[in-house]
Coordinates of C-alpha atoms in Angstrom, one line a residue:
M559 CA 121.3 163.6 170.1
T560 CA 121.7 161.3 166.9
A561 CA 119.8 158.4 166.4
L562 CA 121.2 154.8 166.6
P563 CA 122.2 153.7 162.9
P564 CA 121.0 150.2 161.6
N565 CA 122.4 147.0 163.0
K566 CA 125.3 145.9 160.8
F567 CA 127.0 143.8 162.9
P568 CA 127.8 140.3 162.2
P569 CA 125.8 137.7 164.1
G570 CA 126.9 137.0 167.8
I571 CA 127.2 139.1 171.2
V572 CA 127.7 142.0 169.8
H573 CA 124.6 142.1 167.0
E574 CA 122.2 140.5 170.0
A575 CA 123.3 143.8 172.4
Y576 CA 123.1 146.5 169.7
A577 CA 119.6 144.8 168.7
T578 CA 118.6 145.3 172.2
C579 CA 119.7 148.9 172.1
L580 CA 117.7 149.6 169.2
D581 CA 114.7 148.2 170.7
L582 CA 114.7 150.5 173.6
Q583 CA 115.0 153.4 171.4
N584 CA 112.5 152.4 169.5
R585 CA 109.9 151.8 172.8
A586 CA 111.5 154.4 174.6
M587 CA 108.1 156.3 174.8
N588 CA 106.2 152.9 176.6
V589 CA 109.2 152.3 179.4
Q590 CA 109.2 154.0 182.7
Q591 CA 112.1 156.3 183.3
L592 CA 114.1 155.9 186.1
K593 CA 112.9 157.8 189.5
S594 CA 116.6 160.0 188.8
G595 CA 118.8 159.7 185.7
P596 CA 118.5 160.5 182.3
T597 CA 115.8 159.8 180.1
V598 CA 115.1 156.6 178.6
L599 CA 115.6 157.8 175.3
V600 CA 119.1 158.9 176.0
C601 CA 119.8 155.5 178.0
A602 CA 118.9 153.6 174.4
R603 CA 121.3 155.7 172.4
F604 CA 124.1 155.7 175.4
L605 CA 124.4 152.2 175.5
G606 CA 124.2 151.7 171.6
Y607 CA 126.9 154.5 170.8
V608 CA 129.2 152.8 173.4
I609 CA 129.0 149.7 171.5
L610 CA 129.3 151.5 168.3
E611 CA 132.4 153.4 169.5
A612 CA 134.5 151.2 172.0
P613 CA 137.9 151.6 171.5
T614 CA 139.0 148.1 171.7
T615 CA 137.0 144.8 170.4
T616 CA 137.6 143.4 173.8
G617 CA 135.9 146.3 175.6
Q618 CA 133.2 145.9 173.2
E619 CA 132.1 142.4 173.7
N620 CA 132.6 142.8 177.8
F621 CA 130.1 145.4 177.3
A622 CA 127.9 143.6 175.0
R623 CA 127.9 140.9 177.5
E624 CA 126.7 143.3 180.2
V625 CA 123.9 144.7 178.1
T626 CA 122.8 141.1 176.9
S627 CA 122.5 140.3 180.7
C628 CA 119.6 142.8 181.6
Q629 CA 116.3 141.7 181.9
D630 CA 114.6 144.2 181.0
G631 CA 114.3 148.5 180.0
A632 CA 114.6 149.3 183.6
T633 CA 117.7 147.7 184.0
L634 CA 118.8 148.9 180.8
C635 CA 118.6 152.2 182.1
K636 CA 120.4 151.5 185.3
L637 CA 123.4 150.0 183.4
A638 CA 123.4 153.2 181.3
K639 CA 123.2 155.6 184.4
F640 CA 125.8 153.3 185.9
Y641 CA 128.4 153.6 183.0
I642 CA 127.5 157.7 182.6
D643 CA 128.4 158.0 186.5
H644 CA 131.2 155.8 186.5
F645 CA 132.6 156.5 182.6
V646 CA 131.6 159.7 181.4
R647 CA 131.9 161.6 184.3
C648 CA 135.4 160.6 185.2
F649 CA 136.2 162.5 182.0
R650 CA 133.5 165.2 181.5
A651 CA 133.8 167.3 185.1
A652 CA 135.0 165.0 187.8
K653 CA 138.3 166.8 187.1
G654 CA 137.4 170.1 188.9
R655 CA 139.6 173.3 188.8
T656 CA 143.5 172.0 188.5
P657 CA 144.5 174.1 191.5
I658 CA 147.7 176.3 191.3
P659 CA 150.6 174.0 192.2
S660 CA 153.3 175.4 194.5
E661 CA 157.3 175.3 194.4
H662 CA 158.9 172.5 195.8
P663 CA 160.9 175.0 198.3
S664 CA 164.2 173.0 198.1
R665 CA 163.9 173.1 193.9
P666 CA 166.3 174.9 192.3
S667 CA 165.8 177.9 189.5
F668 CA 167.3 176.9 186.4
D669 CA 167.8 179.8 183.5
D670 CA 168.9 176.9 181.2
I671 CA 166.3 174.8 179.5
Q672 CA 168.8 171.4 179.4
E673 CA 169.4 171.8 183.2
T674 CA 165.9 172.0 183.9
L675 CA 165.4 168.9 182.0
A676 CA 168.3 167.3 183.7
Y677 CA 166.8 168.2 186.8
L678 CA 163.5 166.7 186.4
L679 CA 164.5 163.5 184.9
R680 CA 166.6 163.0 188.4
E681 CA 163.8 164.5 190.6
P682 CA 161.9 161.1 191.9
T683 CA 159.0 162.8 193.0
R684 CA 156.4 162.9 190.3
N685 CA 153.9 165.4 190.6
H686 CA 151.3 168.2 188.8
Q687 CA 154.1 170.8 188.3
T688 CA 157.1 168.4 187.5
A689 CA 154.9 166.9 185.0
K690 CA 154.0 170.6 183.3
S691 CA 157.4 171.5 183.3
M692 CA 158.7 168.1 181.4
A693 CA 155.4 168.6 179.2
L694 CA 156.4 172.0 178.9
I695 CA 159.5 171.0 177.5
R696 CA 158.6 168.2 175.6
D697 CA 155.9 170.1 173.5
G698 CA 158.4 173.3 172.6
Y699 CA 157.0 175.6 175.3
R700 CA 153.6 175.2 173.2
C701 CA 149.8 174.5 173.3
V702 CA 149.6 171.2 171.3
V703 CA 146.5 172.1 169.7
S704 CA 146.7 176.2 169.2
G705 CA 150.4 176.5 168.9
R706 CA 150.3 179.4 171.1
Y707 CA 153.2 179.6 173.2
D708 CA 153.8 180.0 177.4
F709 CA 154.1 183.3 178.7
R710 CA 156.0 182.3 181.7
S711 CA 158.4 180.4 180.0
I712 CA 159.5 183.4 177.0
M713 CA 159.7 185.7 180.0
R714 CA 162.5 182.9 181.6
F715 CA 164.2 181.4 178.4
P716 CA 165.7 183.8 175.5
T717 CA 165.6 180.6 173.2
V718 CA 161.9 180.2 173.5
R719 CA 161.4 184.1 173.5
A720 CA 163.7 183.9 170.1
A721 CA 161.3 181.1 169.0
R722 CA 158.2 183.2 169.5
E723 CA 159.1 185.9 167.6
S724 CA 160.6 183.6 164.6
S725 CA 157.0 182.3 164.4
G726 CA 154.8 185.1 165.7
A727 CA 152.7 182.7 167.6
A728 CA 150.6 184.1 170.1
V729 CA 150.6 183.6 173.8
A730 CA 149.1 182.1 176.7
S731 CA 149.5 181.0 180.0
L732 CA 149.6 177.5 179.2
K733 CA 148.3 174.5 181.6
A734 CA 149.0 170.8 182.0
A735 CA 145.8 168.6 180.7
H736 CA 145.5 165.4 182.2
I737 CA 143.7 162.8 179.6
I738 CA 142.3 161.0 182.4
G739 CA 142.0 163.2 185.3
E740 CA 143.7 163.5 188.7
S741 CA 140.8 163.3 190.2
I742 CA 140.4 159.6 189.4
N743 CA 142.8 158.1 192.2
A744 CA 140.7 160.5 195.0
G745 CA 139.7 158.4 198.0
I746 CA 141.7 155.2 196.9
S747 CA 144.6 155.9 199.4
T748 CA 142.4 157.9 202.1
I749 CA 140.7 156.5 205.2
H750 CA 136.7 156.4 204.7
D751 CA 134.0 153.7 204.6
E752 CA 134.7 151.0 202.0
S753 CA 131.1 152.3 200.5
T754 CA 131.8 155.8 199.9
T755 CA 134.6 157.5 198.1
R756 CA 137.1 154.4 197.9
H757 CA 134.5 152.6 196.5
Y758 CA 133.7 155.3 193.6
A759 CA 137.4 155.3 192.6
S760 CA 137.7 152.2 192.5
T761 CA 134.6 151.6 190.4
V762 CA 136.0 154.0 187.7
W763 CA 138.9 151.4 187.3
A764 CA 137.1 148.7 187.0
V765 CA 134.9 150.5 183.9
L766 CA 137.8 151.8 182.5
D767 CA 140.2 148.3 182.6
R768 CA 136.7 146.4 181.4
F769 CA 135.8 149.1 179.1
G770 CA 139.3 150.9 177.6
G771 CA 141.6 148.4 178.7
V772 CA 143.5 150.8 181.0
F773 CA 145.0 149.2 184.4
F774 CA 144.7 151.0 187.9
E775 CA 148.7 150.1 187.8
E776 CA 149.3 152.5 185.1
L777 CA 148.0 155.7 186.5
N778 CA 147.8 154.9 190.3
G779 CA 148.9 157.5 192.8
A780 CA 151.4 159.9 191.5
D781 CA 151.5 157.5 187.9
V782 CA 148.5 160.1 187.0
H783 CA 150.9 162.6 186.5
R784 CA 152.8 160.4 183.9
L785 CA 153.8 162.2 180.6
E786 CA 152.1 159.8 178.7
N787 CA 148.9 161.2 180.1
I788 CA 149.8 164.7 180.0
M789 CA 149.6 167.6 177.0
T790 CA 150.2 171.4 177.1
M791 CA 147.0 173.0 176.5
D792 CA 146.2 177.0 176.6
P793 CA 143.2 177.5 178.8
N794 CA 140.5 177.2 176.1
V795 CA 141.4 174.6 174.5
H796 CA 141.9 172.7 177.9
D797 CA 138.1 173.8 179.1
F798 CA 136.9 171.9 175.6
F799 CA 138.9 168.8 176.1
D800 CA 137.7 168.6 179.6
S801 CA 134.2 169.2 179.1
L802 CA 134.4 166.6 176.1
D803 CA 133.6 169.3 173.3
L804 CA 136.9 168.6 171.6
W805 CA 138.8 165.7 171.0
L806 CA 141.7 163.8 169.2
E807 CA 140.8 160.9 166.6
A808 CA 144.0 159.0 165.3
T809 CA 144.8 159.0 162.0
E810 CA 146.8 156.1 160.1
T811 CA 149.8 158.3 160.9
P812 CA 151.3 157.7 164.0
N813 CA 151.0 160.5 166.6
C814 CA 148.8 162.3 163.9
Y815 CA 145.1 163.3 165.3
R816 CA 142.2 164.6 163.5
L817 CA 140.5 167.5 165.9
N818 CA 136.9 166.7 166.3
A819 CA 134.1 168.7 168.6
S820 CA 130.6 169.1 169.5
D821 CA 130.1 172.3 167.8
A822 CA 132.1 173.3 164.4
T823 CA 132.7 176.9 165.9
I824 CA 135.2 175.3 168.4
L825 CA 137.3 174.0 165.5
S826 CA 137.1 177.6 163.6
D827 CA 140.4 179.0 164.6
L828 CA 142.6 175.5 165.2
P829 CA 144.4 173.3 162.7
A830 CA 142.6 170.3 161.2
T831 CA 145.5 167.5 162.4
I832 CA 148.2 168.1 164.8
T833 CA 151.4 165.9 165.5
F834 CA 152.6 165.2 168.4
T835 CA 156.5 165.6 168.8
S836 CA 159.2 165.4 171.5
T837 CA 162.0 167.6 172.1
D838 CA 164.0 164.8 173.8
P839 CA 163.9 161.0 173.4
R840 CA 163.3 160.6 177.0
L841 CA 159.9 162.3 176.9
A842 CA 157.3 160.2 176.2
L843 CA 154.5 161.3 173.5
P844 CA 150.2 161.1 175.0
S845 CA 149.1 157.8 174.9
P846 CA 147.3 156.8 171.9
R847 CA 145.3 154.4 174.3
Y848 CA 144.4 157.1 176.6
L849 CA 143.3 159.8 174.0
G850 CA 141.3 156.7 172.2
I851 CA 139.3 156.1 175.6
H852 CA 138.9 160.0 175.8
A853 CA 137.8 160.2 172.1
A854 CA 135.5 157.6 172.4
C855 CA 133.9 158.6 176.0
A856 CA 133.2 162.2 174.1
R857 CA 131.8 160.9 171.0
V858 CA 129.1 158.8 173.1
A859 CA 128.6 161.6 175.6
H860 CA 127.8 163.7 172.3
L861 CA 126.0 161.6 170.1
S862 CA 123.6 160.1 173.1
A863 CA 123.2 163.3 175.0
A864 CA 124.6 162.1 178.0
G865 CA 127.2 164.6 178.2
K866 CA 124.3 167.2 178.3
Y867 CA 122.8 165.3 181.2
V868 CA 126.0 165.5 183.6
E869 CA 126.6 169.6 182.2
D870 CA 123.1 170.0 183.5
M871 CA 123.8 168.1 186.7
F872 CA 126.7 170.1 187.6
R873 CA 125.1 173.5 186.4
D874 CA 122.0 172.5 188.7
L875 CA 124.5 171.8 191.4
E876 CA 126.2 175.3 190.9
E877 CA 123.4 177.2 190.2
L878 CA 120.1 175.9 192.8
P879 CA 120.3 177.5 196.4
V880 CA 117.9 174.9 197.7
L881 CA 116.7 171.4 196.6
A882 CA 113.2 171.4 194.9
S883 CA 110.2 169.7 196.7
D884 CA 109.1 168.2 193.9
G885 CA 112.6 165.7 193.4
T886 CA 114.1 167.3 190.2
S887 CA 116.7 168.0 192.1
A888 CA 117.7 164.3 192.9
D889 CA 120.4 164.0 190.3
A890 CA 122.1 167.4 191.4
L891 CA 121.9 166.0 195.0
N892 CA 123.6 162.7 193.7
L893 CA 126.1 164.0 192.5
A894 CA 127.2 166.2 195.4
L895 CA 127.1 163.3 198.0
S896 CA 129.3 161.6 195.4
R897 CA 131.6 163.9 195.0
I898 CA 132.3 163.9 199.1
G899 CA 132.4 160.1 199.3
I900 CA 128.5 159.5 200.0
S901 CA 126.9 156.7 198.3
V902 CA 123.3 156.8 197.3
K903 CA 121.3 153.8 196.4

């Protein structure tokens, strides 16, 4: 966890909000902690780093207004917990394990890449499998970060096998990585009480809209599988990206990104920068906006230790056989209930 740097914002709403975060950081030991949630110090630094890392000026100002509307330390901590629950978690761990997608029973099998692409472009239904297939073609059947080739593709397509052999690159069973996870829409279209799963998902969208300028209509339903939200990744890279331990920072060059991570060892065998290219102009590249929001969330989670708080919740949920009688399992319980659609006030 890294202390907030000095306030260098010019006079105005953002300066005032950041000063509030610095003040909460300085008096964290004297502010009563919430019954369940991160420590006051984590809350103070989380709020401050959200202001510092906001991907847009509008998002920064919107968040600053929320901070300045808080009346005391307890309200500030509640705001921090709200954003951790509805912003960090939608990237950090709410995705869960991606199920192995099944082939559509009527889908033909192609041995030619161009035939496969032509079929996919005509396919009216957008789902995880079609998104993965199109991303594989766009990304040259390689992980966009590590450069590993997809094992099943080199077994299927002679041209991919030849390219792999020419490059000498390693192979892996590649995955379709969603920048903003599939589960963000969970509960939106299902029949639930308005205060449960539907409310949680819609609140996540409200946060993304207000803070990052990503609108519900962009990734609603099957549109979450749009190519702008998909990257081809090998399993290790995918895990680091999903856990917010690896993120991509935009450079001045379009579609060129600098890799950064929560720990330098993650980057030891990865390139310093990557550049997205498409093998076909009809296949869109990953969205800089989506990657910018993911990177902002990752940096905030890492610098403020909010990511560790969420990680601890998920670990407790997996490891605790029973709830502790002293109430220390409250965060894990709240997490478990929210995942099945029960809201805890």
